[in-house]
Tab-separated table of C-alpha atoms (C1' of nucleotides) in Angstrom:
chain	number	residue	atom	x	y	z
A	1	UNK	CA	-5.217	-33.537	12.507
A	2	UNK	CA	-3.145	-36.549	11.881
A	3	UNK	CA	-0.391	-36.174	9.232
A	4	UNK	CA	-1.922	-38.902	7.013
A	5	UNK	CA	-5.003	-36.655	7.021
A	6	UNK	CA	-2.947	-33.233	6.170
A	7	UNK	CA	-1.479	-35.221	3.356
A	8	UNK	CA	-4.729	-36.426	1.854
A	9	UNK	CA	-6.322	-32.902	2.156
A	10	UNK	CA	-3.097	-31.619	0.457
A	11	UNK	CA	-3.303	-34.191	-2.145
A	12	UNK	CA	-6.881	-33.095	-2.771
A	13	UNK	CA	-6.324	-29.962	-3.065
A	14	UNK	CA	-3.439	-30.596	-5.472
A	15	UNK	CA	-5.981	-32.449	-7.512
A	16	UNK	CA	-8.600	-29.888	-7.793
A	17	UNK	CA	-5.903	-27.677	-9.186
A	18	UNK	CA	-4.901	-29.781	-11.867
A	19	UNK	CA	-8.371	-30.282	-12.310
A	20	UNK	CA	-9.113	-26.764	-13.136
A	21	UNK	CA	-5.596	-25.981	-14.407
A	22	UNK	CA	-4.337	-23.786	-11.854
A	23	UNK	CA	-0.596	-23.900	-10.907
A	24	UNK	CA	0.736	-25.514	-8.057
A	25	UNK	CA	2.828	-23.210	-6.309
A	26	UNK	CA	4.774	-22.371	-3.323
A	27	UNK	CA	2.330	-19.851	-1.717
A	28	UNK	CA	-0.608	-21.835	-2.826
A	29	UNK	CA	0.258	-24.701	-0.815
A	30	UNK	CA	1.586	-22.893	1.589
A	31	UNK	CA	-1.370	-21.331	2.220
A	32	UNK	CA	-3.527	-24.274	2.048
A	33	UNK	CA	-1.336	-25.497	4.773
A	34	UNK	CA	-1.968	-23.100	7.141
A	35	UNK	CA	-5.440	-22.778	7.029
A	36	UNK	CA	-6.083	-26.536	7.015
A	37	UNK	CA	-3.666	-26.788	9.726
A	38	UNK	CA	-5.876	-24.801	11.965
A	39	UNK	CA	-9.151	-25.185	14.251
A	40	UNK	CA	-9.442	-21.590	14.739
A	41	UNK	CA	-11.223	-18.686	11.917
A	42	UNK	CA	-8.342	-16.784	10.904
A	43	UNK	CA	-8.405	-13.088	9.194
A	44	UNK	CA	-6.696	-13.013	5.737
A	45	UNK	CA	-4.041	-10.806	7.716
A	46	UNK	CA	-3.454	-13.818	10.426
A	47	UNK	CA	-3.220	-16.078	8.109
A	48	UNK	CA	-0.334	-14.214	6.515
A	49	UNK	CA	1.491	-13.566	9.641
A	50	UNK	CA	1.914	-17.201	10.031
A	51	UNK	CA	2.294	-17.978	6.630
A	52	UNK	CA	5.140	-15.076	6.461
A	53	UNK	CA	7.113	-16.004	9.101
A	54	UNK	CA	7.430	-19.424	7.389
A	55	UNK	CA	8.098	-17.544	4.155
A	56	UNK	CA	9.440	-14.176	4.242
A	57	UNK	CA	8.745	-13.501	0.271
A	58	UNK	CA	4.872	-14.166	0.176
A	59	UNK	CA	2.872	-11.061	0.233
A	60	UNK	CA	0.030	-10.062	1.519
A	61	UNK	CA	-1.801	-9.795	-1.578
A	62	UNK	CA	-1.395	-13.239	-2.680
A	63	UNK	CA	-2.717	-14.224	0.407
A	64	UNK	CA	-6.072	-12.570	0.401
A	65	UNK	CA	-5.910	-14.073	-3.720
A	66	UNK	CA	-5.136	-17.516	-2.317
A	67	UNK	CA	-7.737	-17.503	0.451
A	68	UNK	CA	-10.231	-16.734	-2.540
A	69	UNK	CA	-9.050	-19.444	-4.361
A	70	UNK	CA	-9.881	-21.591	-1.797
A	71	UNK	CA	-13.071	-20.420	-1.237
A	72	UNK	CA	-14.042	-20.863	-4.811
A	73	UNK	CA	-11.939	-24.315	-4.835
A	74	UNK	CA	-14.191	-25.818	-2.118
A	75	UNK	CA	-11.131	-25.521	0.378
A	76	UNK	CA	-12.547	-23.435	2.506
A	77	UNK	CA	-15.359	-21.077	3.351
A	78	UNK	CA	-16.238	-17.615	4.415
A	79	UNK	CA	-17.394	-17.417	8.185
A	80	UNK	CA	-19.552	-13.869	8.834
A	81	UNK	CA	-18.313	-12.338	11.917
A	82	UNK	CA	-19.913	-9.690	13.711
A	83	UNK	CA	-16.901	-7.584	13.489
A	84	UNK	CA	-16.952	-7.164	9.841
A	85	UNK	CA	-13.767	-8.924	9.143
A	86	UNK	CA	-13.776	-11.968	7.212
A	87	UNK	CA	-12.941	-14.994	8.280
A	88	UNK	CA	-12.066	-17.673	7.037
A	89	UNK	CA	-12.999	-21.186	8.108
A	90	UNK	CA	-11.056	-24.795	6.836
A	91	UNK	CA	-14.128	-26.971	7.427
A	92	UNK	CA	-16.765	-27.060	4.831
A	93	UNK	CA	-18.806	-29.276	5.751
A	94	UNK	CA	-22.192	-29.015	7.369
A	95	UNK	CA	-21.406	-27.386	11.030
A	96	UNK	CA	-22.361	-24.516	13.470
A	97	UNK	CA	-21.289	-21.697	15.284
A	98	UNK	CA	-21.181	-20.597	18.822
A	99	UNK	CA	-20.171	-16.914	19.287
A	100	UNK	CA	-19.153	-14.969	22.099
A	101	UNK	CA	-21.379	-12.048	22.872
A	102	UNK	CA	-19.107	-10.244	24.719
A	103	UNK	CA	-15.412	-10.829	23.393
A	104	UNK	CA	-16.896	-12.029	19.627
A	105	UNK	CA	-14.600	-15.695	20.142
A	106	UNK	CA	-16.161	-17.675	17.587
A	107	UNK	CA	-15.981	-21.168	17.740
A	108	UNK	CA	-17.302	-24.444	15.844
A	109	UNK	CA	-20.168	-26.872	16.642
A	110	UNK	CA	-20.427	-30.220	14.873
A	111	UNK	CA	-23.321	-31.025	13.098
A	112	UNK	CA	-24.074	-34.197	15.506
A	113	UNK	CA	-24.498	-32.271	18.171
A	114	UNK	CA	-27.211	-30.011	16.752
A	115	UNK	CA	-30.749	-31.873	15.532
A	116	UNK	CA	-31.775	-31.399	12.142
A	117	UNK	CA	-33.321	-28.300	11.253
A	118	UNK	CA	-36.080	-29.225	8.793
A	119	UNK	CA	-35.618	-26.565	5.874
A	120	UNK	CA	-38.680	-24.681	5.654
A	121	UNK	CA	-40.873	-23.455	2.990
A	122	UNK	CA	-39.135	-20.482	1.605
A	123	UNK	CA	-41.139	-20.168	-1.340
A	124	UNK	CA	-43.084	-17.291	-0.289
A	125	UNK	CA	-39.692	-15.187	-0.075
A	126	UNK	CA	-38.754	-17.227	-3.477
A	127	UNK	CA	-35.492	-19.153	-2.134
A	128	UNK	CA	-34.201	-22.430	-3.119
A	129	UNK	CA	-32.446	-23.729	0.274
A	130	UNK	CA	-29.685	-25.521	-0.077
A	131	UNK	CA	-28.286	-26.022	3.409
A	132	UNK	CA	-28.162	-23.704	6.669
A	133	UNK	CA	-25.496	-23.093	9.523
A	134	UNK	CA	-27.362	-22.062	13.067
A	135	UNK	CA	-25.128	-19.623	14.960
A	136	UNK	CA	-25.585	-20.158	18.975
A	137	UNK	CA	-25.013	-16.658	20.403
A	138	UNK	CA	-23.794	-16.411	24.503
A	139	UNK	CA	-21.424	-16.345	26.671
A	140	UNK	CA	-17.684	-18.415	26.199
A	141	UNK	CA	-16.066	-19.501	29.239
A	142	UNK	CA	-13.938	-16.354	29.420
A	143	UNK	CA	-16.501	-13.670	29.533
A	144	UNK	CA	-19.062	-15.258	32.093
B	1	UNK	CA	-45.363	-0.616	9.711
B	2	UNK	CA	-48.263	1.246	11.690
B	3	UNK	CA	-48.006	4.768	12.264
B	4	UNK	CA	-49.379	3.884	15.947
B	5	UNK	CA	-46.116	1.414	16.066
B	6	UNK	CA	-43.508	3.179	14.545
B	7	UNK	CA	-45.045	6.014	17.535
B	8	UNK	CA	-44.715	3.239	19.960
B	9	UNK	CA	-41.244	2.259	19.089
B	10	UNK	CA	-39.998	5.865	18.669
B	11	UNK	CA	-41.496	6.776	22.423
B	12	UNK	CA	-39.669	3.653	23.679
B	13	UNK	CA	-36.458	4.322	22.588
B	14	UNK	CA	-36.877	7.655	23.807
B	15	UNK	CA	-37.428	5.989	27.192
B	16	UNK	CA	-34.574	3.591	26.854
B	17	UNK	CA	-32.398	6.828	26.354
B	18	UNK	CA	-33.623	8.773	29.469
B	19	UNK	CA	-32.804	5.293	31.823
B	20	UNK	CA	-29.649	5.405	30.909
B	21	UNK	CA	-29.083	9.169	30.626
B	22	UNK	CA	-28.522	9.309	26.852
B	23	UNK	CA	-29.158	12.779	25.421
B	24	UNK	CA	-32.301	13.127	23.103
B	25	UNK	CA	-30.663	14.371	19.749
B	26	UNK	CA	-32.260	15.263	16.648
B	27	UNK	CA	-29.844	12.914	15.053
B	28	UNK	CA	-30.742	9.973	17.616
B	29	UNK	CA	-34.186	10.496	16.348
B	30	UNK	CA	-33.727	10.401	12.808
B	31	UNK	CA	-31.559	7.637	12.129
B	32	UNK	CA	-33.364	5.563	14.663
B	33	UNK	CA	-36.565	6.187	12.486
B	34	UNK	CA	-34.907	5.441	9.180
B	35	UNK	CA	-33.328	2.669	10.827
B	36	UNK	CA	-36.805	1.426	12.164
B	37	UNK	CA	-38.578	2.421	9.159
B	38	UNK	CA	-36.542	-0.307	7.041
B	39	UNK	CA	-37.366	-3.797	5.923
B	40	UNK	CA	-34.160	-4.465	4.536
B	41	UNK	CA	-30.871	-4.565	6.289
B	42	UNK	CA	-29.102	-1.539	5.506
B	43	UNK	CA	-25.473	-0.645	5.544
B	44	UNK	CA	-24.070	2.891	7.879
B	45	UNK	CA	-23.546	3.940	4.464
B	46	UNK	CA	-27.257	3.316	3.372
B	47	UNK	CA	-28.470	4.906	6.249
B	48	UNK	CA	-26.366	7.625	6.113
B	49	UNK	CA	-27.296	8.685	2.791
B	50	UNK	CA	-31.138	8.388	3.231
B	51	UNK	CA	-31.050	10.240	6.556
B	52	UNK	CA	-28.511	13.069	5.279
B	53	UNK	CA	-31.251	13.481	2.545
B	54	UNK	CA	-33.388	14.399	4.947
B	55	UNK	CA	-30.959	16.395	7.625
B	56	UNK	CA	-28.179	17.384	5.390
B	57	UNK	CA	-26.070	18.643	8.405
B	58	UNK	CA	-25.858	15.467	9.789
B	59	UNK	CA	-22.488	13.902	9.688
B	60	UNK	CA	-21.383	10.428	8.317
B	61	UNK	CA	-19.310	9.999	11.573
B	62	UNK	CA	-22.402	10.203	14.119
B	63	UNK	CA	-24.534	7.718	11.940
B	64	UNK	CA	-22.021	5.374	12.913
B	65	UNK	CA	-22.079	6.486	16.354
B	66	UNK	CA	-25.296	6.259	17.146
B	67	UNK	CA	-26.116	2.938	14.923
B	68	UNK	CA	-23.744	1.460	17.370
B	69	UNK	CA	-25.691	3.152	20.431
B	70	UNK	CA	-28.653	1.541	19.131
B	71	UNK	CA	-27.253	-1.920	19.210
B	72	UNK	CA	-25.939	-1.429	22.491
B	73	UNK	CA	-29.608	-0.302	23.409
B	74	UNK	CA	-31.117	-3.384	22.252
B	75	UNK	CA	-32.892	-1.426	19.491
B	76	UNK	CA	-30.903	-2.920	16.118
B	77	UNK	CA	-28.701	-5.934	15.509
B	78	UNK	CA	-25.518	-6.158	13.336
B	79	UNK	CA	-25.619	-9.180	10.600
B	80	UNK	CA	-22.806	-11.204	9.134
B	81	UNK	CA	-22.938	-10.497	6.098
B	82	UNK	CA	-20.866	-12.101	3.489
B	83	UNK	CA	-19.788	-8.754	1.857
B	84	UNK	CA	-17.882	-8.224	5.131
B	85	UNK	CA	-19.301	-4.773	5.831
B	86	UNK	CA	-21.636	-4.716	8.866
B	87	UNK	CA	-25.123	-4.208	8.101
B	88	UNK	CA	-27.797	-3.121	10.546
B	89	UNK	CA	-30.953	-5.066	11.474
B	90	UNK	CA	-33.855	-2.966	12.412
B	91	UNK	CA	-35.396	-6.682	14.037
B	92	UNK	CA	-34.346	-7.823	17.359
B	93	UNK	CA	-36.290	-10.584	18.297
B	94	UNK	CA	-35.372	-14.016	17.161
B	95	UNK	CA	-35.512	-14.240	13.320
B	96	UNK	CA	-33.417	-16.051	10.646
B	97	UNK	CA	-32.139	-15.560	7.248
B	98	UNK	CA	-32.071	-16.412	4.065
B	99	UNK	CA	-28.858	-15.903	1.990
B	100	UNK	CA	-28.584	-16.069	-1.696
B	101	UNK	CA	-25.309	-17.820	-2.400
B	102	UNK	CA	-24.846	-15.998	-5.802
B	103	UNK	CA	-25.912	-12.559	-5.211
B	104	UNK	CA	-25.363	-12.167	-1.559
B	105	UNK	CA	-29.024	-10.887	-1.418
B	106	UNK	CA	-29.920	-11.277	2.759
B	107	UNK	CA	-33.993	-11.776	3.478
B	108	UNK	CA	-35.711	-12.590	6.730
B	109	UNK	CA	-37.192	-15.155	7.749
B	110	UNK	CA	-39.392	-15.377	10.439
B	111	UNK	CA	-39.199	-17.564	13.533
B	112	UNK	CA	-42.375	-18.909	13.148
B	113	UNK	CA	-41.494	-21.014	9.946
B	114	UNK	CA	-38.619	-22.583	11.579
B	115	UNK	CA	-39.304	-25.152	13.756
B	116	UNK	CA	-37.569	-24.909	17.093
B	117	UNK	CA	-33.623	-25.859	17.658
B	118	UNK	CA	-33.037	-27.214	20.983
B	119	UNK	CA	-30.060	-25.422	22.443
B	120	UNK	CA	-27.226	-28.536	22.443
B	121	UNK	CA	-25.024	-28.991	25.185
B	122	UNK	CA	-22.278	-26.673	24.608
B	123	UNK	CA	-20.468	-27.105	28.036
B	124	UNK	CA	-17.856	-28.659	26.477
B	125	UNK	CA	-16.744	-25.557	24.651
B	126	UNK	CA	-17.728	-23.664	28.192
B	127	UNK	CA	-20.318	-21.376	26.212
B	128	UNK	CA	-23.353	-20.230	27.627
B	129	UNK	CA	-25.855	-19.910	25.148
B	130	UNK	CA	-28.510	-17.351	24.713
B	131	UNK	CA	-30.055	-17.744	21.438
B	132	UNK	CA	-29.371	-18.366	17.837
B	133	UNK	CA	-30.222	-17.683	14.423
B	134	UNK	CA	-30.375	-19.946	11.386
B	135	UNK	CA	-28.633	-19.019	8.296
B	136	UNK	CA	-30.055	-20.701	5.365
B	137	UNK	CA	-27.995	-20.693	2.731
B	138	UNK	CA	-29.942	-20.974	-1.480
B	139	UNK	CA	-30.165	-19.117	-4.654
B	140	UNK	CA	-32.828	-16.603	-4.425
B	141	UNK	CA	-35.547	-15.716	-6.973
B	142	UNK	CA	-33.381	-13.777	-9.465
B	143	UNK	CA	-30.571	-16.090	-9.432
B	144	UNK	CA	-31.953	-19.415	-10.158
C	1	DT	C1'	7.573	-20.779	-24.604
C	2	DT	C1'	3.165	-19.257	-23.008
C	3	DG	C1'	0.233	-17.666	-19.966
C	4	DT	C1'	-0.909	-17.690	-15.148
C	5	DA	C1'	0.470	-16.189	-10.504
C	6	DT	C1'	3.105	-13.197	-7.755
C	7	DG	C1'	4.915	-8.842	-5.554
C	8	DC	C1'	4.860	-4.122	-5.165
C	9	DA	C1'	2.872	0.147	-4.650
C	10	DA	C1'	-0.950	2.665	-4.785
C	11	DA	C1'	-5.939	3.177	-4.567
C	12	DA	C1'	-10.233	2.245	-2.722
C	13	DG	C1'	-13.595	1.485	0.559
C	14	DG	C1'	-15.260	1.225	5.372
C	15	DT	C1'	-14.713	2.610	10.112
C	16	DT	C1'	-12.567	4.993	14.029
C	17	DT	C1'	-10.456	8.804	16.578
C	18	DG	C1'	-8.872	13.517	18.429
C	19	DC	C1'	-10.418	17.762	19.175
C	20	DA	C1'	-12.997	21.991	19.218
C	21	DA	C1'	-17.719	23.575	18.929
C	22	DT	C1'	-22.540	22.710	19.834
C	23	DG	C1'	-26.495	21.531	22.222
C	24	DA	C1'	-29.333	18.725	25.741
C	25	DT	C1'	-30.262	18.473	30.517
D	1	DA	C1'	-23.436	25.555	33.786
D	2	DT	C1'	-22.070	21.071	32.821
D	3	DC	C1'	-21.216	17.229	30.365
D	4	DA	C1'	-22.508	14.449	26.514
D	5	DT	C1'	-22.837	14.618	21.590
D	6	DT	C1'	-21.736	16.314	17.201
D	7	DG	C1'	-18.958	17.583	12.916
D	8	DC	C1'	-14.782	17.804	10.691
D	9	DA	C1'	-10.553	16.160	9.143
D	10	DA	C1'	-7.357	12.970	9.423
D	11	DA	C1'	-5.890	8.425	10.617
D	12	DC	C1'	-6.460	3.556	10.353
D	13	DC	C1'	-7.398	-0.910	8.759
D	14	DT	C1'	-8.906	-4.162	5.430
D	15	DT	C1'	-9.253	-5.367	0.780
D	16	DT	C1'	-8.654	-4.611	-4.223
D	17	DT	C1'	-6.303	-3.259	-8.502
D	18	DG	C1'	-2.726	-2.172	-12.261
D	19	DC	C1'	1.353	-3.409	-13.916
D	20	DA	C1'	5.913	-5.456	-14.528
D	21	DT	C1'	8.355	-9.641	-13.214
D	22	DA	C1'	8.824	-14.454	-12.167
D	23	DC	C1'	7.558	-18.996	-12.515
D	24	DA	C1'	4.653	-23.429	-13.471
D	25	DA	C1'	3.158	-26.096	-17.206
DNA sequence: TTGTATGCAAAAGGTTTGCAATGAT
DNA sequence: ATCATTGCAAACCTTTTGCATACAA
């Protein structure tokens, strides 16, 4: 990411806050840092190693309340692991997932890559679709 | 499900378990019937409870166990979930899901609806791929 | 100044593990 | 008889909560 585009995303982010009157602090941006600043799907408890070493006072518990606040915020989003941690995942736009079989690596796909999936009629089960994410399950380069 | 199936399913598993030299327990049997017997997409803790109903002596600890044997049998999938406790999906062929955004409510979907996804090129990650699923993400019937 | 956000410690799940006893082959 | 599987209790890990303090607005 170049560092014009960290600073917009910051900026953004510093907007929606205002927005919805929620204070601008330390650990918030911190936070927000981190996770935009990576490619990978963190756990809440990676995220705070890095974000700890940076800043020794911020606990864990604000970062799992931070990471929510992003969620909600539009920040960031929830990524469903088969290892029944949550992850959490910087890009919220439209995109997919490959994931290894074997070691559970999880990595993302870009949307232009995959055709459109026409949404289907989902009626029947009484769902209004809004979007979808395919998950690609195999092998990663490490395991095969 | 068909009594002649859920026969047929039961007998097969029992075969899986005698190639690869997996005792025949009581408890493999029952929780692979509950398990089987499902529609929905239960947590350990779900299953547990229903099965101890019926075989109080069985423990909390081996529903685990052997929910994971039957995974690693090919005989039940885990599913990201967003609650971020694994839940356990009696279906193994290819099938998606529907998720309700609001409740977390999970529903299948059945391949047949969804038009086929070409598997991209994912060389350029070095991935493999085997399959996939689609997630399709909505408000379900009681939340919209 | 006012109220939200944080840090701490403790609780609350969910899941795993060590070990002795049990049971399938 | 032998070895895998089970049950129990305890450990472990992740996540949440209550409450007093600190800090942004």
């Amino acid at each position: 990411m170049k560092p014009t585009e960290r600073h917009d995303r910051l900026a953004s982010f510093e907007q929606e806050c205002r927005r919805r009157g929620l204070a601008l602090t330390v650990q918030r941006r911190t936070v927000f840092e981190e996770l935009a600043g990576r490619r990978d799907h963190p756990t809440a408890d990676q995220v705070y190693d890095a974000v700890h070493r940076r800043l020794p006072s911020l606990s864990r518990t604000t970062v799992y309340r931070v990471l929510e606040t992003l969620v909600e915020t539009g920040f960031a989003r929830k990524v469903h692991h088969p290892d029944a941690v949550v992850r959490f995942d910087p890009t919220t736009g439209r995109h997919h997932h490959l994931v290894c079989e074997s070691c559970g690596s999880l990595v993302d796909l870009d949307d232009s890559v995959v055709p459109r999936v026409p949404i289907p009629d989902a009626r029947g089960a009484g769902f209004r679709i809004r979007d979808y994410t395919v998950s690609f399950n195999g092998l990663c380069s490490s395991c095969h």
